mmCIF file of C-alpha atoms in Angstrom:
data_model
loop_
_atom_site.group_PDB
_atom_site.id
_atom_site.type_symbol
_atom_site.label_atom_id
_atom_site.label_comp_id
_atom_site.label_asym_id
_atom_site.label_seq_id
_atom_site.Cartn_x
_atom_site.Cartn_y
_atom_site.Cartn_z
ATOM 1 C CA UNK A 94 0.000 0.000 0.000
ATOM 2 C CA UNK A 95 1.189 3.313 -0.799
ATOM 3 C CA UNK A 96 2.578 5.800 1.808
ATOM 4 C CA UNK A 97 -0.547 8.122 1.246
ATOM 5 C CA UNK A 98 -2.977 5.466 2.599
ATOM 6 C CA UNK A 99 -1.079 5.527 5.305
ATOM 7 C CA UNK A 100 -1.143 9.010 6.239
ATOM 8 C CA UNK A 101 -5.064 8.147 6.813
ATOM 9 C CA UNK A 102 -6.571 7.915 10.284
ATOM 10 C CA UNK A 103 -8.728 4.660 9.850
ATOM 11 C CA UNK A 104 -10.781 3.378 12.689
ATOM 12 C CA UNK A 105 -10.568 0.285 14.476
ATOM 13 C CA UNK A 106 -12.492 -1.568 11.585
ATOM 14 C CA UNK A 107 -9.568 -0.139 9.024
ATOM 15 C CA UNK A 108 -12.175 2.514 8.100
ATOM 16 C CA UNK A 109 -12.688 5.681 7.093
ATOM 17 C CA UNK A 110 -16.041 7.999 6.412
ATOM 18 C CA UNK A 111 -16.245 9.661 3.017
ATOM 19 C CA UNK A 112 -18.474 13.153 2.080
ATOM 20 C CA UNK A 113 -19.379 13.330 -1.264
ATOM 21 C CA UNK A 114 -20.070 16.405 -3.369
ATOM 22 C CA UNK A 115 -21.285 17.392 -6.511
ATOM 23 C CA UNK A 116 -18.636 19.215 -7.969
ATOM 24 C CA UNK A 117 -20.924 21.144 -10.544
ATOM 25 C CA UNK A 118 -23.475 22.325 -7.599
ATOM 26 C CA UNK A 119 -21.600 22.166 -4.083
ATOM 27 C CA UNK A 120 -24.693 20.013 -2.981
ATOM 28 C CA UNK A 121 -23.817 16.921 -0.398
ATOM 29 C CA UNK A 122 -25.104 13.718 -2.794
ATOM 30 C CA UNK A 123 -24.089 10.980 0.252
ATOM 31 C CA UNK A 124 -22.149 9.988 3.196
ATOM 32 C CA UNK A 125 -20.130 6.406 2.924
ATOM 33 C CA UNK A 126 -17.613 4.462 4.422
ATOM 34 C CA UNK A 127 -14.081 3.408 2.766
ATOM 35 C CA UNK A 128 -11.946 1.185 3.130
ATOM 36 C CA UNK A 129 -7.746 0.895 2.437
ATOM 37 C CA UNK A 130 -8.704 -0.772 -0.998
ATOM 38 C CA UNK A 131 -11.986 1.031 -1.892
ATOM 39 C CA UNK A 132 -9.689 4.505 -1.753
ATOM 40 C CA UNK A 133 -7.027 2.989 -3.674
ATOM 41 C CA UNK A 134 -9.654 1.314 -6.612
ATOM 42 C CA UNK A 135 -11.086 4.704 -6.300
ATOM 43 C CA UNK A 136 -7.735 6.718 -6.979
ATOM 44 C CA UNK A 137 -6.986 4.246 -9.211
ATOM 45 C CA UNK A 138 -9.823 4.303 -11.867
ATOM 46 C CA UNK A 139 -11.255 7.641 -11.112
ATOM 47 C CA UNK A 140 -14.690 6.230 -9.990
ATOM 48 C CA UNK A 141 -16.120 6.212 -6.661
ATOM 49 C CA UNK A 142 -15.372 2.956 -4.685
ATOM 50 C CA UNK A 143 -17.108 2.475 -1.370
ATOM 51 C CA UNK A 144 -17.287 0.065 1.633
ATOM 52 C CA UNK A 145 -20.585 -1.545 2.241
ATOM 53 C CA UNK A 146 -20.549 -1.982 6.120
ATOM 54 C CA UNK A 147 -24.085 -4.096 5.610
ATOM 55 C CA UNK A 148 -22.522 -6.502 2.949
ATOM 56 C CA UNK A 149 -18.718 -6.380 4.019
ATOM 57 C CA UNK A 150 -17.584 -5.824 1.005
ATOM 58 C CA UNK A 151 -16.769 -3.040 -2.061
ATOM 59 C CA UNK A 152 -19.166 -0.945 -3.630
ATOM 60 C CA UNK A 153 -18.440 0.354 -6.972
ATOM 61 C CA UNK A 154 -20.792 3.007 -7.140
ATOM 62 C CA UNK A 155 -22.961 2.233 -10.277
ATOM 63 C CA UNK A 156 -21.630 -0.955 -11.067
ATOM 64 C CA UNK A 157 -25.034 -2.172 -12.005
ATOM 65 C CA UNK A 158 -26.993 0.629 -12.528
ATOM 66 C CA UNK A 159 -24.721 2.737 -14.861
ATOM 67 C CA UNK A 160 -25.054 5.703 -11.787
ATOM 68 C CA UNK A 161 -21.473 6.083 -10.928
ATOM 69 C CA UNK A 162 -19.260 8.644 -9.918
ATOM 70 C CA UNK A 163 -16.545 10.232 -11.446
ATOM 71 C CA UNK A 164 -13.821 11.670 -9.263
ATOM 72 C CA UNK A 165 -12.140 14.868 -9.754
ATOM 73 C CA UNK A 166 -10.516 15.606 -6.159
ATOM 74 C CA UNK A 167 -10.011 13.724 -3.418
ATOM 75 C CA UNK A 168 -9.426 15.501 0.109
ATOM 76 C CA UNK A 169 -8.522 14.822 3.264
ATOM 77 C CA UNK A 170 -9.425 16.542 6.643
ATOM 78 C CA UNK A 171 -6.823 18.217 9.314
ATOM 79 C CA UNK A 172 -7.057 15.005 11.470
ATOM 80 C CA UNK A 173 -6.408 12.493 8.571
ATOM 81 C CA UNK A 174 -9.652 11.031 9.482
ATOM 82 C CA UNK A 175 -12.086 11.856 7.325
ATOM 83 C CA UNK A 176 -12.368 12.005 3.347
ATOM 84 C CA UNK A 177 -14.287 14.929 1.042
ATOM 85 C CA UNK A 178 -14.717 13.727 -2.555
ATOM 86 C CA UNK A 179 -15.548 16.076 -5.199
ATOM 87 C CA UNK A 180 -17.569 14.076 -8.007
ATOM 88 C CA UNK A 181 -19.959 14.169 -11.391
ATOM 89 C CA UNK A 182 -23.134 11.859 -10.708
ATOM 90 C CA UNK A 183 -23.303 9.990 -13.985
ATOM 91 C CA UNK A 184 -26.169 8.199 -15.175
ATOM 92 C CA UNK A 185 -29.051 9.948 -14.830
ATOM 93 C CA UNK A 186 -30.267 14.019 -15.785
ATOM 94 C CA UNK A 187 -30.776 15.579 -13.068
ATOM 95 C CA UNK A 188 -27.806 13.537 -11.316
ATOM 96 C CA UNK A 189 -29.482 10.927 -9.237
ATOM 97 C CA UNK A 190 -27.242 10.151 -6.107
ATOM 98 C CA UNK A 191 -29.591 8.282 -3.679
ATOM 99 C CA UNK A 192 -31.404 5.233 -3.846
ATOM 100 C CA UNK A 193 -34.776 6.143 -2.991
ATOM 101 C CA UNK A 194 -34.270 8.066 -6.688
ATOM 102 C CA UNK A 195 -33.521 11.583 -5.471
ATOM 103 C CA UNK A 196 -30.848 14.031 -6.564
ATOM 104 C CA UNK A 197 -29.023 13.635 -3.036
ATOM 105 C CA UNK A 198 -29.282 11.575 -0.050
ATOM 106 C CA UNK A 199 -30.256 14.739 2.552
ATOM 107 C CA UNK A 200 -33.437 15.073 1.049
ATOM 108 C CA UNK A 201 -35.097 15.377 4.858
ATOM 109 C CA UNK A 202 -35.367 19.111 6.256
ATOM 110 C CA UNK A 203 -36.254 19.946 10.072
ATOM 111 C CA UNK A 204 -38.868 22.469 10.147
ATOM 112 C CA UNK A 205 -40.928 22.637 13.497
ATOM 113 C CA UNK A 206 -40.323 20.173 15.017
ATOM 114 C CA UNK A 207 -40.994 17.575 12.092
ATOM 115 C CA UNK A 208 -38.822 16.092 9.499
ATOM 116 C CA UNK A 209 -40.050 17.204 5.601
ATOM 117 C CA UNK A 210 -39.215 15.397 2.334
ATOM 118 C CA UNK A 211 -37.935 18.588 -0.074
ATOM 119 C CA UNK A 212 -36.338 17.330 -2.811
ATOM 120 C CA UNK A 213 -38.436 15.367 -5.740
ATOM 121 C CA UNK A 214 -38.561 11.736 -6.421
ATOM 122 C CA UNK A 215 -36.824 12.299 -9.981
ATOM 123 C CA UNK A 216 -37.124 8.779 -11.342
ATOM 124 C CA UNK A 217 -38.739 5.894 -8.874
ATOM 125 C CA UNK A 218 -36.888 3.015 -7.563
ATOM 126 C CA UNK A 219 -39.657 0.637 -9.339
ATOM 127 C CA UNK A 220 -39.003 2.063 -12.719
ATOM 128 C CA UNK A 221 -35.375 2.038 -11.961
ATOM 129 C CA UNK A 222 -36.445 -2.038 -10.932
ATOM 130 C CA UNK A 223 -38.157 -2.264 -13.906
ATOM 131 C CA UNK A 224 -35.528 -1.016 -16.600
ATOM 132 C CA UNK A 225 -32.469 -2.574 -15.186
ATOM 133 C CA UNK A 226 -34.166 -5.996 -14.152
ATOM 134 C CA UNK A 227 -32.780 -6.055 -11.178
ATOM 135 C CA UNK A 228 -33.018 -5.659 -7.695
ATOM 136 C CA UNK A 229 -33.962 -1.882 -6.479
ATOM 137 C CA UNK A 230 -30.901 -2.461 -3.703
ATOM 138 C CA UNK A 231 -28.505 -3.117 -7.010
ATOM 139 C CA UNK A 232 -29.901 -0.417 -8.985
ATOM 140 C CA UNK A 233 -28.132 2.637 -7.554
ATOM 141 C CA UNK A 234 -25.231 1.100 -5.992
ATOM 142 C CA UNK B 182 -36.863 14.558 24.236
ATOM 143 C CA UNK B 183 -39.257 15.309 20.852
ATOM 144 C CA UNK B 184 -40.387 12.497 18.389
ATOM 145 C CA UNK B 185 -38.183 14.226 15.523
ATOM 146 C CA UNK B 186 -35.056 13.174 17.823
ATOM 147 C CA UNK B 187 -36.152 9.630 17.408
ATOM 148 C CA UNK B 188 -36.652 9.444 13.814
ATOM 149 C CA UNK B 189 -32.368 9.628 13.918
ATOM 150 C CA UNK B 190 -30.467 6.234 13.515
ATOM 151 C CA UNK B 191 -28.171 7.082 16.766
ATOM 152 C CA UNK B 192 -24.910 4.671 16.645
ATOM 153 C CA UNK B 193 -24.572 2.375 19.360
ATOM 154 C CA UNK B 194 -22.309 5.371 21.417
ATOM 155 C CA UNK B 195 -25.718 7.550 20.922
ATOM 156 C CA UNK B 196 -24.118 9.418 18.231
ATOM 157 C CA UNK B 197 -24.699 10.969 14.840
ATOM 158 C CA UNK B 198 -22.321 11.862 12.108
ATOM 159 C CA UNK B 199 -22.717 15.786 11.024
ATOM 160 C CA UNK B 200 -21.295 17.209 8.040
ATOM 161 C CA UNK B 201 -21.378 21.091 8.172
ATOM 162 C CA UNK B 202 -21.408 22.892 5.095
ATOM 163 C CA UNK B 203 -21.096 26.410 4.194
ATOM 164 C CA UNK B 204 -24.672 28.062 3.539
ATOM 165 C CA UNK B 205 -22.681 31.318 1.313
ATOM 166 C CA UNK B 206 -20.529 28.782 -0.336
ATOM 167 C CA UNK B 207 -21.066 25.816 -0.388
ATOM 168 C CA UNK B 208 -18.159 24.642 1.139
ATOM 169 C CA UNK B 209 -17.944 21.702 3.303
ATOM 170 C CA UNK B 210 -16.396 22.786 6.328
ATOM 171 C CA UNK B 211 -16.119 20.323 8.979
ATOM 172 C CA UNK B 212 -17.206 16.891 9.918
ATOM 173 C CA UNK B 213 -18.474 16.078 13.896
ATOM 174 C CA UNK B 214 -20.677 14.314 15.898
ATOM 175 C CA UNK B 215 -23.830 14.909 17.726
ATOM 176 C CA UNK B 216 -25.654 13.333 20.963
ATOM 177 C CA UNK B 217 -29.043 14.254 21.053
ATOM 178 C CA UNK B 218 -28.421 17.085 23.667
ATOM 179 C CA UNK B 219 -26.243 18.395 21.135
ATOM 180 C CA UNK B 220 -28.449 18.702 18.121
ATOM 181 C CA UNK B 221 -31.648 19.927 20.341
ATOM 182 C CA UNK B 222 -29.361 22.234 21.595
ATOM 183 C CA UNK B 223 -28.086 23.320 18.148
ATOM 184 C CA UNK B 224 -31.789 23.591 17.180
ATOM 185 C CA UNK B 225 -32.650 25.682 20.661
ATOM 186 C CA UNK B 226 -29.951 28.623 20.031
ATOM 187 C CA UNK B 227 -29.438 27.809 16.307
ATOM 188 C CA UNK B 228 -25.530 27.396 16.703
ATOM 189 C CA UNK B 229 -23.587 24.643 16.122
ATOM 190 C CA UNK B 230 -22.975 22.516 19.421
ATOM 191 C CA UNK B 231 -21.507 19.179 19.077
ATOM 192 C CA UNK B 232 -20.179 16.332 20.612
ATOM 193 C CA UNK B 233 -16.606 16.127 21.590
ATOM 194 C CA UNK B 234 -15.676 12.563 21.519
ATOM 195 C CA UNK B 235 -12.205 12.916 22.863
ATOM 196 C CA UNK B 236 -13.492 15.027 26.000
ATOM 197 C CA UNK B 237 -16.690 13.687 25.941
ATOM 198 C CA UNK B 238 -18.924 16.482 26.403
ATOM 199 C CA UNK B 239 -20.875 18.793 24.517
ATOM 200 C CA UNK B 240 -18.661 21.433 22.345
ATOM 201 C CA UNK B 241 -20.701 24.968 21.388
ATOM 202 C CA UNK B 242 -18.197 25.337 19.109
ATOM 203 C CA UNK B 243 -16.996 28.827 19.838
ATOM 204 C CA UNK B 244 -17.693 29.321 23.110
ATOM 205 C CA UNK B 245 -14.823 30.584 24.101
ATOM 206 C CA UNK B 246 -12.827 31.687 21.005
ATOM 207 C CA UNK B 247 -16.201 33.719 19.338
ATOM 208 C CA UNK B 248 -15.925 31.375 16.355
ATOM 209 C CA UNK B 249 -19.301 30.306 16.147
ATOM 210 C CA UNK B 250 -21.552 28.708 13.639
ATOM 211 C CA UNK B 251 -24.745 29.693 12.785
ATOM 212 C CA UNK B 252 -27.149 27.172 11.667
ATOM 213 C CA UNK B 253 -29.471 28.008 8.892
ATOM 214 C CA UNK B 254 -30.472 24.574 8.034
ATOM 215 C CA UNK B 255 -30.752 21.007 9.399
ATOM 216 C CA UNK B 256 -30.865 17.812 7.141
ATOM 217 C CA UNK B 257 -31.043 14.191 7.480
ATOM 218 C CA UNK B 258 -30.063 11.413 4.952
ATOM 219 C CA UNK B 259 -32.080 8.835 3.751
ATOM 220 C CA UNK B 260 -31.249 6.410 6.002
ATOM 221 C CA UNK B 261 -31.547 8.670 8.873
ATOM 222 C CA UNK B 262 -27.996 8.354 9.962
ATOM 223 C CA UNK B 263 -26.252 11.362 9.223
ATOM 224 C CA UNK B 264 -27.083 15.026 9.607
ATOM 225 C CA UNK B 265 -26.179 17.858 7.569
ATOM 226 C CA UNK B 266 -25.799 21.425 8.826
ATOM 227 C CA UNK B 267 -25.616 24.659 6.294
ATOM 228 C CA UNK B 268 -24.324 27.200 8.591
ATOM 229 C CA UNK B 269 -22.740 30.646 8.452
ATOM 230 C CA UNK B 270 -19.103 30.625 10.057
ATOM 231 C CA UNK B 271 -18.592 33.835 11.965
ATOM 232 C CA UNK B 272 -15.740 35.059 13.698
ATOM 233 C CA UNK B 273 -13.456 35.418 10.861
ATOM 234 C CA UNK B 274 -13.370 37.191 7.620
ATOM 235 C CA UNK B 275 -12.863 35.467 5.508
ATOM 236 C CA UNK B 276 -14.318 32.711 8.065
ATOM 237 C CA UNK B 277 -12.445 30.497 9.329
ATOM 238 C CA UNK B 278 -13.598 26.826 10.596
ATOM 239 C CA UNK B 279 -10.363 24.973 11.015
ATOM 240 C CA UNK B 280 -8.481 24.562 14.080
ATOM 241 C CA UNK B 281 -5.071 25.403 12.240
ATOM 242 C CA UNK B 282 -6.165 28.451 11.104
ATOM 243 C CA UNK B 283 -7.809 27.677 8.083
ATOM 244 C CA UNK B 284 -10.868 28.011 6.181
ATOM 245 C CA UNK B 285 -11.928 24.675 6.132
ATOM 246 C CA UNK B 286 -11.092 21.087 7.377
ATOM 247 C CA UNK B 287 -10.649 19.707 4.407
ATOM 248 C CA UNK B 288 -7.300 21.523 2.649
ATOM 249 C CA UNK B 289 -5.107 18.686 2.230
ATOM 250 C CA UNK B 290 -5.418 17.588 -1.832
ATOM 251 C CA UNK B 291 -4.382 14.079 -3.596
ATOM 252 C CA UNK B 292 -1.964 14.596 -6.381
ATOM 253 C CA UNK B 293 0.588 12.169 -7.896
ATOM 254 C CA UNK B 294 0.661 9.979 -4.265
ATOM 255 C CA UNK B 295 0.789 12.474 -2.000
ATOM 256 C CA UNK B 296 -1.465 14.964 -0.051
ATOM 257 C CA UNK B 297 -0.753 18.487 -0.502
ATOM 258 C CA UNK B 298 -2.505 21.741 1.832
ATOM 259 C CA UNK B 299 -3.959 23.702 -1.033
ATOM 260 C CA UNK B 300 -5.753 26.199 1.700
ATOM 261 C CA UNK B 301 -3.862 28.797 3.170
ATOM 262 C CA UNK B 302 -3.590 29.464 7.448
ATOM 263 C CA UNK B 303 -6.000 33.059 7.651
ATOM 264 C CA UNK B 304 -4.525 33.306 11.298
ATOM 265 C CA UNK B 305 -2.018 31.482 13.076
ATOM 266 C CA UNK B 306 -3.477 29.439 15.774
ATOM 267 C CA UNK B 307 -0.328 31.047 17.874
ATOM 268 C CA UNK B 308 -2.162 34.395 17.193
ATOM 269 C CA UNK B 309 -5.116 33.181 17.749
ATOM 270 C CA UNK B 310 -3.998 32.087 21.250
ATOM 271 C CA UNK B 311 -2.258 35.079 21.651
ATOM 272 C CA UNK B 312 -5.191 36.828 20.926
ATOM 273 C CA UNK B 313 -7.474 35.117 22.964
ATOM 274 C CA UNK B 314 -5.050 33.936 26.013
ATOM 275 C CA UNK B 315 -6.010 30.526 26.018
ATOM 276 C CA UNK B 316 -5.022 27.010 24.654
ATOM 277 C CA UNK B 317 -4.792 26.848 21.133
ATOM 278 C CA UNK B 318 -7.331 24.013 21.408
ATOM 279 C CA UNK B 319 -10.022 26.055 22.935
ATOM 280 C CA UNK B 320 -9.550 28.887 20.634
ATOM 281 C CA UNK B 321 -11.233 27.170 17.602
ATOM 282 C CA UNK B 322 -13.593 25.477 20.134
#
C-alpha cells in the first residue's frame, strides 16, 4: 500500500467515512464508508469505490446501474480522518445520487419540530427495478 | 426529548455523524458528531454545538474563542444516519472553521501519491492564542 494510505486515520475496523459532493453544484449527494482498498480502486480508476458496512464488502458506485461517480478531487481533513470527494453523478439528468431516486441523499429538512421530504422523487426506484431488471438495492449502488 | 429526535439512527455510542457545510458557499467545512443534547441544543440557540468525543462532552463550538456557527439549516439522509448542517461561520473574515487556522477542514489535496494543503492558514493558531489567552485548542472550540 502506498505511503498516502497511510497518512489516513482509519478506525478500528480499518475505516474511514467519506463526504461526497457534486462538484458542478456544491450540494452533499451521500455519506459512505471506505476502506484501504476502496480509496485505492477509487484513486486508481477515477470512480467512486465504497465500503458496504451491511454486505462487508466493495461498492463500486454504479456498477449495475450505470449511476457512478466520477472523481475529480479527493481531500482529506486536518485530522487524517475523514475524506471529502468532489464528483460528477453519472447516469441519470438531473444527477441521481440516492437510492430512494432523489438528486441527493439529505433530502429530509427539520422544520418545526418535524422532518419534511424537499427534494423530488426524480425517477422511482420501481421504474429504476423495472428497466435494469434487477433488484432496487442493485440499482443505484 | 421530541419524536423528531427519534426518527435519527443514533450509533450504538448515541451518536450521529454531522457534516457542516457552508450556507454562502457551499463549502464543506467540517465533519463532527452529535448526541441528542447536542443537536436539540443546536436547534434551541441555532448554533452549532456538538459532541466532543475525545473530551466527551458537549462542544458549542466557539464558546470561548467567538468562532461560532450559525445554523441556517438542518438535514437528514435517507437512512436517517447522518445530519447535515448549512451554517454561516462567523468570527473570521474570511471565516475560518479549522483549528489550524484555516478556512476549512478539508485543505489537504491528492496529487501524484501524495497529499498536498492547497488552503492557506487566515490566522495562526499562535495568534489566535495570543489573541485570545487561552489554549490553542479552545480557541477554535
Amino acid at each position: 500500500m502506498a505511503d498516502w494510505l497511510d497518512e489516513i486515520r482509519w478506525n478500528d475496523d480499518g475505516l474511514v467515512p467519506v463526504i461526497t459532493q457534486e462538484l458542478q453544484t456544491g450540494d452533499v449527494l451521500m455519506f459512505a464508508w471506505m476502506n484501504r482498498e476502496a480509496l485505492q480502486q477509487t484513486v486508481q480508476c477515477q470512480q467512486a469505490v465504497y465500503y458496504s458496512r451491511s454486505r462487508k464488502k466493495l461498492w463500486h458506485k454504479g456498477e449495475e446501474s450505470g449511476y457512478i461517480q466520477t472523481v475529480h478531487e479527493i481531500r482529506l481533513d486536518c485530522d487524517g480522518d475523514v475524506v471529502l470527494l468532489k464528483v460528477t453523478q453519472k447516469g441519470h439528468k438531473p444527477a441521481i445520487s440516492c437510492h430512494t431516486g432523489r438528486h441527493s441523499c439529505f433530502y429530509k429538512i427539520l422544520d418545526a419540530g418535524c422532518w419534511h421530504n424537499v427534494e423530488p422523487v426524480l425517477k422511482t426506484p420501481t421504474d429504476i427495478y423495472e428497466n435494469i431488471g434487477t433488484s432496487k438495492e442493485k440499482v443505484i449502488r
